[in-house]
Amino acid sequence: MKFLLVEDNLDLANAICSRMQLDGHVIDHAETLGDATAFSEVGEYDLILLDIMLPDGDGRTFLEHHRAGKMDTPVIVLTARSQVSDRISMLDLGADDYVTKPFDHAELKARCRAVLRRRAGNSQTVLSLADVIFDPVAGNLKVEGNTVSLRNRELRLLELLMNAPGQIFPKQKLVDRLFSYDDDVSENAVEVYIGRLRKHLENTRVKITTLRGLGYRLDHD
């Protein structure tokens, strides 16, 4: 998954980024409202983690504009405010959840997973398609009773495809979803990860189809 973190506390931001990246997520970091707006206008994110008190304004302004623009990317607010009225206000503005600082990083990750499952209309973590069972939290794939451990970007690429079987993903879109703006990569990098996933899936009824000039699609018999 690709996240946008809006947080001006660099120590906290670095800790969140490190833990999310260890789980295989791609994360862009914005320190200000201005940066957050710029990122959200040009990038596509699965989830936004939003601090409220920022150097150039209140994160609630970003949230209001985000929802007013009909953007439905889920938002989890990171806040030091513990008053019930503050939490209600943020939920009413369109936040999907909130975490009160200081928080345990395991709780934050669990809340991220819960919000993403709700948005997908799925209460289950494990995904299945034909004879393939995929657990993005455990980071493994079950094929014919055998468990295959996936590397981080293989994991996130398969998660994208498994969540939208039959949908065509252009190479550039996959680059945008698998890498942050700080990564210097080309579309050829996607071919490497597609090739690895095909090897894992070669004895299954699930396959990744190349559509010349268009991109890739996950199909099954």
XYZ file of C-alpha atoms in Angstrom:
221
model
C 0.000 0.000 0.000
C 1.070 3.610 -0.526
C 0.619 6.067 2.340
C 0.971 9.824 2.725
C 2.219 10.898 6.155
C 1.621 14.539 7.110
C 3.673 15.164 10.258
C 6.104 17.938 11.227
C 7.759 16.085 14.134
C 10.704 14.539 12.321
C 11.531 11.995 15.018
C 7.967 10.686 15.014
C 7.744 10.832 11.223
C 10.972 8.872 10.791
C 9.772 6.238 13.263
C 6.437 5.835 11.455
C 8.104 5.701 8.039
C 10.631 3.091 9.178
C 7.989 0.801 10.639
C 5.651 1.114 7.663
C 8.487 0.477 5.212
C 9.496 -2.648 7.148
C 5.977 -3.918 6.451
C 6.531 -3.259 2.751
C 4.460 -0.097 2.450
C 5.548 2.876 0.350
C 5.287 6.162 2.234
C 5.692 9.800 1.210
C 6.302 12.315 3.997
C 5.026 15.904 4.037
C 6.034 18.273 6.859
C 3.558 21.055 6.024
C 0.031 21.554 4.732
C 1.482 22.989 1.545
C 3.568 19.891 0.911
C 0.626 17.636 1.774
C -1.578 19.414 -0.755
C 1.095 19.148 -3.441
C 1.562 15.414 -2.809
C -2.173 14.696 -2.809
C -2.726 16.588 -6.062
C -0.230 14.529 -8.048
C -0.123 11.200 -6.205
C -2.544 8.381 -5.556
C -2.619 7.059 -2.004
C -4.351 4.216 -0.206
C -4.283 6.010 3.142
C -3.370 9.401 4.625
C -1.964 9.780 8.159
C -2.657 13.389 9.138
C -1.255 15.428 12.015
C -3.386 18.357 13.154
C -0.911 20.956 14.427
C 1.349 21.879 11.503
C 3.752 24.807 10.921
C 1.583 26.469 8.278
C -1.863 25.726 9.655
C -4.362 23.243 11.006
C -4.574 19.750 9.502
C -8.345 19.985 9.699
C -8.167 22.520 6.864
C -6.506 19.887 4.688
C -9.145 17.346 5.710
C -11.984 19.736 4.851
C -10.539 20.509 1.419
C -9.816 16.815 0.860
C -13.435 15.841 1.448
C -14.868 18.924 -0.298
C -12.923 17.871 -3.402
C -14.760 14.523 -3.321
C -11.537 12.677 -2.543
C -12.345 9.421 -0.770
C -8.851 8.376 0.330
C -9.215 7.236 3.957
C -7.680 9.527 6.580
C -6.445 8.638 10.062
C -5.818 11.697 12.215
C -2.799 11.747 14.532
C -3.654 14.067 17.395
C -2.517 15.053 20.865
C -6.033 16.280 21.625
C -7.872 13.831 23.834
C -11.115 15.749 24.400
C -14.194 13.905 23.157
C -15.424 17.067 21.398
C -12.162 17.295 19.404
C -12.410 13.679 18.284
C -16.061 14.079 17.310
C -15.201 17.220 15.335
C -12.529 15.391 13.313
C -14.805 12.442 12.579
C -17.563 14.839 11.483
C -15.113 16.533 9.119
C -14.517 13.216 7.377
C -11.734 11.437 9.247
C -12.075 7.656 9.147
C -10.317 7.146 12.480
C -7.937 8.842 14.875
C -4.984 7.880 17.060
C -4.145 9.912 20.160
C -0.487 10.784 20.751
C 1.572 9.230 22.199
C 0.561 5.944 20.618
C 1.952 2.472 20.191
C 3.072 1.811 16.622
C 1.447 -1.621 16.682
C -1.884 0.073 17.382
C -1.360 2.521 14.525
C -0.643 -0.315 12.097
C -3.685 -2.234 13.306
C -5.908 0.822 12.825
C -4.490 1.277 9.316
C -5.369 -2.313 8.444
C -8.874 -1.939 9.900
C -9.604 1.269 7.974
C -8.345 -0.236 4.724
C -10.471 -3.357 5.223
C -13.576 -1.255 5.886
C -12.946 0.813 2.763
C -12.605 -2.369 0.717
C -15.878 -3.652 2.198
C -14.014 -6.607 3.626
C -13.701 -7.590 7.273
C -11.128 -10.260 6.435
C -7.404 -9.743 6.057
C -6.713 -12.805 3.894
C -7.452 -12.559 0.152
C -8.243 -15.548 -2.025
C -8.593 -15.992 -5.778
C -9.120 -19.358 -7.489
C -6.551 -21.683 -5.868
C -4.376 -18.904 -4.398
C -4.592 -17.680 -0.804
C -2.734 -14.461 0.013
C -2.134 -12.985 3.463
C -0.715 -9.448 3.129
C -0.241 -9.091 6.890
C 1.784 -12.295 7.260
C 3.468 -11.557 3.928
C 2.925 -14.952 2.399
C 1.201 -16.769 -0.415
C -0.283 -20.264 -0.187
C -0.089 -22.336 -3.345
C -1.132 -26.007 -3.392
C -0.724 -26.196 0.377
C 2.765 -24.710 0.281
C 3.554 -21.335 1.844
C 5.745 -18.904 -0.094
C 7.231 -15.871 1.650
C 7.227 -12.706 -0.449
C 9.649 -9.809 -0.471
C 8.254 -6.380 0.344
C 7.556 -5.058 -3.156
C 6.413 -8.440 -4.433
C 3.990 -8.420 -1.515
C 2.589 -4.956 -2.234
C 2.385 -5.573 -5.980
C 0.405 -8.768 -5.458
C -1.822 -6.964 -2.955
C -2.666 -4.341 -5.590
C -3.475 -6.980 -8.186
C -5.415 -9.272 -5.829
C -7.612 -6.397 -4.677
C -8.639 -5.667 -8.274
C -8.608 -8.831 -10.425
C -9.449 -8.091 -14.038
C -8.393 -4.434 -13.756
C -5.653 -3.166 -16.064
C -2.712 -1.506 -14.301
C -0.458 0.615 -16.542
C 3.258 0.336 -15.766
C 3.511 3.947 -14.677
C 0.655 3.537 -12.229
C 2.411 0.549 -10.676
C 5.617 2.593 -10.397
C 3.670 5.346 -8.626
C 2.084 2.872 -6.203
C 5.187 0.799 -5.428
C 7.787 3.540 -5.051
C 7.988 6.865 -3.222
C 8.956 10.162 -4.827
C 12.440 9.775 -3.351
C 13.063 6.521 -5.216
C 14.920 6.783 -8.523
C 13.371 3.992 -10.585
C 12.174 3.269 -14.096
C 9.252 1.265 -15.417
C 11.675 -1.629 -15.979
C 11.727 -2.185 -12.217
C 8.073 -3.203 -12.410
C 8.928 -5.912 -14.956
C 11.341 -7.456 -12.460
C 8.664 -7.785 -9.761
C 6.053 -8.993 -12.267
C 8.500 -11.700 -13.328
C 9.051 -12.810 -9.736
C 5.325 -13.023 -9.043
C 4.756 -15.033 -12.210
C 7.230 -17.636 -10.964
C 5.356 -17.887 -7.670
C 2.029 -18.278 -9.506
C 3.141 -20.532 -12.371
C 1.501 -23.700 -10.963
C -1.787 -22.016 -10.107
C -4.954 -21.012 -11.948
C -4.028 -17.364 -11.431
C -1.860 -15.548 -13.954
C -0.612 -12.051 -14.698
C -1.448 -11.086 -18.254
C 0.582 -8.527 -20.198
C -1.521 -6.256 -22.406
C 0.899 -4.659 -24.825
C 0.807 -0.884 -24.624
C -1.686 -0.983 -21.756
C -0.150 -2.727 -18.758
C -0.865 -5.786 -16.627
C -3.984 -7.591 -15.424
C -4.539 -10.393 -12.917
C -6.651 -13.178 -14.455
C -7.781 -16.617 -13.304
C -9.326 -19.714 -14.861
